Short mmCIF file of C-alpha atoms in Angstrom, two decimals:
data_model
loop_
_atom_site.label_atom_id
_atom_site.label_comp_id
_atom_site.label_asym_id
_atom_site.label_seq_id
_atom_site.Cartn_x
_atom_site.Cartn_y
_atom_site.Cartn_z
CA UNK A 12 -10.62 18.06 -9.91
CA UNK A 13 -8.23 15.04 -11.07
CA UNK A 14 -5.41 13.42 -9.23
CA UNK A 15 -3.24 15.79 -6.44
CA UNK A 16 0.36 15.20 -7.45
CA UNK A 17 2.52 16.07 -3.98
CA UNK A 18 5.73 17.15 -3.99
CA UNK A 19 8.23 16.07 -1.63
CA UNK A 20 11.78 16.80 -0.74
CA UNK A 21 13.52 13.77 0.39
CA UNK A 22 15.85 14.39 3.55
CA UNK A 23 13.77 17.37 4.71
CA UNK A 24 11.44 17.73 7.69
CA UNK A 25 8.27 18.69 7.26
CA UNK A 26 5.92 20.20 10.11
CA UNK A 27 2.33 19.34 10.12
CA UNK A 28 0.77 22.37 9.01
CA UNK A 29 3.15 22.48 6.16
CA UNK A 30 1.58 19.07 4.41
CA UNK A 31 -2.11 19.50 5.19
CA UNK A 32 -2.58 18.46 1.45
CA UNK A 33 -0.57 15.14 2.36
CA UNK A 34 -2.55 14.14 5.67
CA UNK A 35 -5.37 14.70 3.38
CA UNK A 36 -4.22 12.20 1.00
CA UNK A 37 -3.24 9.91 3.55
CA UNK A 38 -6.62 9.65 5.31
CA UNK A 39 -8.39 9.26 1.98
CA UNK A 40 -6.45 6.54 0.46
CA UNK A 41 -6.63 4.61 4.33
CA UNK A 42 -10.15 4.65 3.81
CA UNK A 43 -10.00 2.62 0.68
CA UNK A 44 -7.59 0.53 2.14
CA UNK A 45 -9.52 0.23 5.67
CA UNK A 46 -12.79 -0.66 3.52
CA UNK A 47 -10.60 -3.65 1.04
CA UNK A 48 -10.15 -5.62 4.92
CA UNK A 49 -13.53 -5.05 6.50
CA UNK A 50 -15.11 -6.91 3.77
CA UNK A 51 -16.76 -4.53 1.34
CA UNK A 52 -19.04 -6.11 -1.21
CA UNK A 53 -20.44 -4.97 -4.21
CA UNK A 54 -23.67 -5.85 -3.74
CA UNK A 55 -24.26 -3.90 -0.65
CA UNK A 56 -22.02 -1.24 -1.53
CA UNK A 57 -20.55 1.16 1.11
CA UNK A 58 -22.94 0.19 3.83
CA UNK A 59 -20.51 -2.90 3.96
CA UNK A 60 -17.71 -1.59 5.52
CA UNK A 61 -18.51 0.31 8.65
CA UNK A 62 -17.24 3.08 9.77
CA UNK A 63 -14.36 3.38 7.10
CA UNK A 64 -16.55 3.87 4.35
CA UNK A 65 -18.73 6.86 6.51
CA UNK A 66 -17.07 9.55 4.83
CA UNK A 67 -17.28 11.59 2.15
CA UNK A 68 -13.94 10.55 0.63
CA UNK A 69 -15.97 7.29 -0.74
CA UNK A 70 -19.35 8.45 -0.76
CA UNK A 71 -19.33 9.65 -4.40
CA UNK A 72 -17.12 6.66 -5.26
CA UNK A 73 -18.33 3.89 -7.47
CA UNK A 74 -17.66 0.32 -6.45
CA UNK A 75 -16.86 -1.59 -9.63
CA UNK A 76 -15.57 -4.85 -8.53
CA UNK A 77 -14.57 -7.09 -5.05
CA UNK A 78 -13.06 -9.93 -4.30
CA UNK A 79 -12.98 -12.49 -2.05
CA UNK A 80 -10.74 -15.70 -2.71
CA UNK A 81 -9.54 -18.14 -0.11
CA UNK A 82 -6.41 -19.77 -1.88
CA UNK A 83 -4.18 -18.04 -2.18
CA UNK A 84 -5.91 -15.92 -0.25
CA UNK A 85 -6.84 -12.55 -1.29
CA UNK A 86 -9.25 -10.07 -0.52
CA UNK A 87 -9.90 -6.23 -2.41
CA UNK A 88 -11.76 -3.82 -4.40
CA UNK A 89 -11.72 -1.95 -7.20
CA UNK A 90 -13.84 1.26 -7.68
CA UNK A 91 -14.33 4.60 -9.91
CA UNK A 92 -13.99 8.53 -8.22
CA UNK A 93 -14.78 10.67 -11.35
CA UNK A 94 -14.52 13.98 -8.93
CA UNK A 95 -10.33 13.05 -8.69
CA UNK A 96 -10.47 10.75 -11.70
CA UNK A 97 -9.30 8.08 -10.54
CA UNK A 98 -9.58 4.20 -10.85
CA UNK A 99 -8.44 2.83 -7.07
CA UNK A 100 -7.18 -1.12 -6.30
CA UNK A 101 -7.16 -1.37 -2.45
CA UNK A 102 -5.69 -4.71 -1.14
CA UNK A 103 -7.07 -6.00 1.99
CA UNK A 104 -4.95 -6.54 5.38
CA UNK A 105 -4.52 -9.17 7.81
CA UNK A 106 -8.06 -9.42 8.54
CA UNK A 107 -8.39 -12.91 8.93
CA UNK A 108 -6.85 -16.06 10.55
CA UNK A 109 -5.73 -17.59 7.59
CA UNK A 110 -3.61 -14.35 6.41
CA UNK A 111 -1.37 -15.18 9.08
CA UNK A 112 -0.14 -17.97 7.09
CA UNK A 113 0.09 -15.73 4.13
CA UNK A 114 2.25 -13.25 6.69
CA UNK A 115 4.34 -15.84 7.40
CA UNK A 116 5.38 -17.48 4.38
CA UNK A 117 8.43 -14.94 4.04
CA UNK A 118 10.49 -17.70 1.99
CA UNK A 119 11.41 -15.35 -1.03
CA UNK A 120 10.96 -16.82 -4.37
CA UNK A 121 12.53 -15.29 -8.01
CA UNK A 122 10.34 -12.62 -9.13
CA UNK A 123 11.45 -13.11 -12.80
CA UNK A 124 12.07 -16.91 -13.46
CA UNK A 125 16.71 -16.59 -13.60
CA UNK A 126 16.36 -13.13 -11.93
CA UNK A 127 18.50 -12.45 -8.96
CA UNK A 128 15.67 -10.94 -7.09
CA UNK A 129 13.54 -12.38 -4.61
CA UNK A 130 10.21 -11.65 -3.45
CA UNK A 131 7.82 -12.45 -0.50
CA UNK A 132 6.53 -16.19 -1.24
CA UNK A 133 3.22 -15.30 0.48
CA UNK A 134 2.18 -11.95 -1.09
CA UNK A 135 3.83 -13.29 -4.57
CA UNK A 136 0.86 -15.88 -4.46
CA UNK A 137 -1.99 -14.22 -2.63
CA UNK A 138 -1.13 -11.36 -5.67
CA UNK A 139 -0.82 -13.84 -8.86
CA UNK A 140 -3.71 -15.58 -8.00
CA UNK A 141 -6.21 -12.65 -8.69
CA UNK A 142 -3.70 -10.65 -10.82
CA UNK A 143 -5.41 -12.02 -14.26
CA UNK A 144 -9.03 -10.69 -13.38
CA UNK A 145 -7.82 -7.49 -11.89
CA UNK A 146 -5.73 -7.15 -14.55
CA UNK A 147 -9.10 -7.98 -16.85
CA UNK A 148 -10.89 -5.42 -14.90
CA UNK A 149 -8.60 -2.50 -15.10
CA UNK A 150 -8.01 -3.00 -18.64
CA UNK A 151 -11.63 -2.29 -19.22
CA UNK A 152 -11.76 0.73 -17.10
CA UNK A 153 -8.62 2.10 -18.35
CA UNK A 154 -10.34 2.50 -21.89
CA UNK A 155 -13.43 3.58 -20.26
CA UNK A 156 -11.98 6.54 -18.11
CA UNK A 157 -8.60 7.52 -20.19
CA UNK A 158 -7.87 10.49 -18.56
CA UNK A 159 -8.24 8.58 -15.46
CA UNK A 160 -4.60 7.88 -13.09
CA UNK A 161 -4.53 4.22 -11.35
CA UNK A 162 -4.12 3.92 -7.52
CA UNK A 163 -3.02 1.26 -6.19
CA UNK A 164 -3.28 0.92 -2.20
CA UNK A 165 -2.83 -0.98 1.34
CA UNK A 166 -2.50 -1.45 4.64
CA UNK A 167 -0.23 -4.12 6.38
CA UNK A 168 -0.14 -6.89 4.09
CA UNK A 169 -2.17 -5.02 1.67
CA UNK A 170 0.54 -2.51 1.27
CA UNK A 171 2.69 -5.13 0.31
CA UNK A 172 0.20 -6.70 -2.14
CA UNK A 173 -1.07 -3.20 -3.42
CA UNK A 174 2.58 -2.45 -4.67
CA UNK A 175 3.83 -5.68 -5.84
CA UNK A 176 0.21 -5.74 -7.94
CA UNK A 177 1.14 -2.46 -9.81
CA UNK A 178 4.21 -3.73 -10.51
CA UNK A 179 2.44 -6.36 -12.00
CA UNK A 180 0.51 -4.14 -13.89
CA UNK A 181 3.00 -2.53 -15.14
CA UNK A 182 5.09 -4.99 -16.27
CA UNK A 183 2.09 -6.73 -18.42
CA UNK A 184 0.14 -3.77 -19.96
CA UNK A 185 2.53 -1.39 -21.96
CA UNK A 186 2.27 2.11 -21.63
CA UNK A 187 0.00 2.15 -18.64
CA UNK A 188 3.10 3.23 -16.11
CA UNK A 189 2.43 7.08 -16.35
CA UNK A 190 -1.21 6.80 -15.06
CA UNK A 191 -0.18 4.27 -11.91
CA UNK A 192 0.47 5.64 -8.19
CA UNK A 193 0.67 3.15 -5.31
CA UNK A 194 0.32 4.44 -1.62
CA UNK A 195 0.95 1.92 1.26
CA UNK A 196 0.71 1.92 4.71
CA UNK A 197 2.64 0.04 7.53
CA UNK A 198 3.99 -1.78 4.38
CA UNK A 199 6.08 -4.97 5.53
CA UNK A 200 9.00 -5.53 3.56
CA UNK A 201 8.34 -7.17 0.10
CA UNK A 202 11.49 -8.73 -1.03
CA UNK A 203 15.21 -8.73 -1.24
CA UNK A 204 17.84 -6.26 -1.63
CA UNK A 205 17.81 -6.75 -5.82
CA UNK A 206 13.99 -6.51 -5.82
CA UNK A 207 13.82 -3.20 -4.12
CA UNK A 208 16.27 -1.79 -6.94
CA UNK A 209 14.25 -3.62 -9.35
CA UNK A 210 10.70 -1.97 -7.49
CA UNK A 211 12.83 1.70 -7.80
CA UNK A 212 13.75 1.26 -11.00
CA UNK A 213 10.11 0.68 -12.36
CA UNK A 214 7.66 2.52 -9.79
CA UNK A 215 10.22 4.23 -6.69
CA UNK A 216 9.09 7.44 -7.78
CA UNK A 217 5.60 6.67 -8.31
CA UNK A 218 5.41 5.11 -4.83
CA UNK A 219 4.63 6.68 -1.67
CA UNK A 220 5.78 3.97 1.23
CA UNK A 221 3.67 5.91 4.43
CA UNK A 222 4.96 5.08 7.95
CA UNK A 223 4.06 5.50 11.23
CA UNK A 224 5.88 6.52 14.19
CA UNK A 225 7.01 3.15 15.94
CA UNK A 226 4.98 0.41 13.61
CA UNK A 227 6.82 -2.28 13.64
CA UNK A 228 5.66 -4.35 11.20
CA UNK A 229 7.73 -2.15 8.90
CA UNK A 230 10.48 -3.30 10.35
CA UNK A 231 9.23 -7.05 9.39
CA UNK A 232 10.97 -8.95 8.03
CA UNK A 233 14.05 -8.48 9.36
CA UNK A 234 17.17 -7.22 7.39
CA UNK A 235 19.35 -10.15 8.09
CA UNK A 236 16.33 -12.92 6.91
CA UNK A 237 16.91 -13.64 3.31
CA UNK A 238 18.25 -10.20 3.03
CA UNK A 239 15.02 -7.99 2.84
CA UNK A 240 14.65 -4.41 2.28
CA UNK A 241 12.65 -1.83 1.75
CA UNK A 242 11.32 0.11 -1.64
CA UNK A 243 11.04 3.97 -1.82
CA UNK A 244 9.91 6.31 -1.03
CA UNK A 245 9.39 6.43 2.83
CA UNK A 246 6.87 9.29 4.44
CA UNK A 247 7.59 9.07 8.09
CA UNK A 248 4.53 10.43 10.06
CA UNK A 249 7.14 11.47 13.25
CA UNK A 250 4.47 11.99 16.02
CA UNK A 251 0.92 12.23 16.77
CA UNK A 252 0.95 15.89 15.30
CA UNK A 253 1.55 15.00 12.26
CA UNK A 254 5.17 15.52 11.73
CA UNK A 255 6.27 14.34 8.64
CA UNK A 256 10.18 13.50 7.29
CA UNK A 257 10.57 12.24 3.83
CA UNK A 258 13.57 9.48 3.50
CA UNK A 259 16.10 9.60 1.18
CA UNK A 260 15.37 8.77 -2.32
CA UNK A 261 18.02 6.48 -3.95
CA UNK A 262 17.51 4.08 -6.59
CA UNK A 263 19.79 0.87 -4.77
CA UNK A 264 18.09 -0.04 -1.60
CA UNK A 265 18.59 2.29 1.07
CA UNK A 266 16.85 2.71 3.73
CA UNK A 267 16.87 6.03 5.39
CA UNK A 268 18.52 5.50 9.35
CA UNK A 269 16.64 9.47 10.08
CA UNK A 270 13.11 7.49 9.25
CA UNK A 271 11.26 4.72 11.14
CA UNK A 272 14.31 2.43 11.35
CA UNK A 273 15.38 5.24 13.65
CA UNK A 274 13.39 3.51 16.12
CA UNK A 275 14.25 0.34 18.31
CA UNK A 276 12.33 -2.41 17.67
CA UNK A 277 11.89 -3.07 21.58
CA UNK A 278 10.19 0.63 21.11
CA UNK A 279 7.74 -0.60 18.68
CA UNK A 280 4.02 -0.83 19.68
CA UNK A 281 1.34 -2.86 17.30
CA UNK A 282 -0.50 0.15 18.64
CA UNK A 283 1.26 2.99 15.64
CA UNK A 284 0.29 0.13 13.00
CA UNK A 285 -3.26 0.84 13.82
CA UNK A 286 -2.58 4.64 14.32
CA UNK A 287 -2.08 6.40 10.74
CA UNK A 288 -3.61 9.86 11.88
CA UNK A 289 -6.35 7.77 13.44
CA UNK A 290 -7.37 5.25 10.81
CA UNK A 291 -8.16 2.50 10.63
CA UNK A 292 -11.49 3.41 12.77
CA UNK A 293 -11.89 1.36 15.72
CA UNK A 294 -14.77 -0.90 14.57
CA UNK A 295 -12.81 -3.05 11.14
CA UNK A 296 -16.74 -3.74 10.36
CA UNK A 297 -16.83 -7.20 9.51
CA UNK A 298 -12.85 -8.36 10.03
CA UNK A 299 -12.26 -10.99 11.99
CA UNK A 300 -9.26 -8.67 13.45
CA UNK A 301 -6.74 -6.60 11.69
CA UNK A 302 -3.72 -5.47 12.19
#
């Protein structure tokens, strides 16, 4: 069947039954990211990862590599869908007590050494310190499966990690930016104000930035610390129907005041960061928590 390309209008409203395709996509790539924090290991395959991986989104899926590293701490998969062709990177979340330090480190630090831009100190290590053997490992499946697009994807901190490793990706293997889509959810913000236009520049439109009603670690970290801001493009998932509005797409950082940072953070529940039309399950298999 291959990859489902969605198109989008930014600024327009969307009701639920109009993006069935969308929720569909949404609940699929969750899975992969619910499965990268509770744990998964190749060895024991799918069994691994509780009730995320009970589905038949990843039951004809083909674990080809995990990770587990404790400094800088890091945690994912990699695996093969030849029904949609695709080769999928899933970051894990905060699923364990030591991620909170990674959470917290939001010092930003140049992305490019005498670049203007900073990024994230804590996801900038957790993703550098596995990016040479993912980037190992995809380079070996990309000649395997040609035809095959790259998916890159995350909850929480994941989010963060799953897009600043494609942009990783893409910034050390030439030619491989067609073929790479990164989907995120509850994504914290990953840098400054010159990264996000540097993150448009290279993958905004390749990027879909999922949010959820009032999350709000999305609204984390604040604007005024070190002057973060958000990436494109934003899917707003409005209510518990299903509601969807698409921010504005611009290519200087913008983020969209008709989206989630509608919302007052005194409004915000931890609750909508585990609600993203009702995944992650309940159990986060082996986690130690996750949020």
């Amino acid at each position: 069947m291959g990859y489902q390309e969605i198109e989008l209008v930014p600024g327009k409203h969307y009701e639920a039954k109009e993006v069935v395709q969308l929720h569909n996509l949404i609940r699929k790539y969750m899975r992969y990211s619910t499965a990268a924090t509770s744990f998964v290991e190749l060895k024991k395959g799918w069994a691994s990862c509780g009730l995320a991986c009970n589905s038949p989104d990843v039951q004809d899926v083909v674990l080809n590599y995990t990770w587990h590293v404790d400094v800088p701490l890091s945690d994912g998969l990699i695996a093969v869908h030849p029904g949609d062709r695709e080769i999928v990177v899933a970051l894990a979340g905060t699923h364990r007590y030591r991620a909170l330090i990674t959470d917290a480190s939001v010092l930003t630090f140049p992305y490019i050494p005498g670049a203007a831009m900073g990024v994230h100190g804590g996801f900038l290590d957790s993703v550098r310190g596995v990016a040479g053997q993912v980037q190992q490992r995809l380079e070996r499946l990309v000649a395997d499966y040609p035809d095959y697009m790259i998916i890159f994807t995350g909850h929480s901190k994941g989010g963060a990690e799953a897009a600043l490793s494609a942009l990783e990706l893409v910034r050390r293997v030439q030619g491989i930016k067609p073929r790479v889509r990164v989907w995120t959810f509850g994504e914290p913000r990953l840098g400054d104000v010159e990264f996000a236009e540097f993150y448009n520049h290279q993958l905004g439109s390749a990027t879909y930035r999922v949010t959820s009603m009032a999350d709000p670690v999305v609204a984390m970290p604040p604007h005024f610390l070190f002057n973060y801001c958000h990436h494109n493009l934003e899917i707003w998932l409005m209510n518990d129907a299903g509601d969807v509005y698409v921010g504005e797409n611009r290519t200087t950082c913008y983020e969209d005041p008709r989206a989630s940072s509608s919302v007052d953070f005194f409004y915000r529940s931890i609750a909508w960061h585990k609600n993203y039309l009702g995944l992650p399950p309940s159990d986060h298999a082996a986690a130690l928590f996750s949020w």
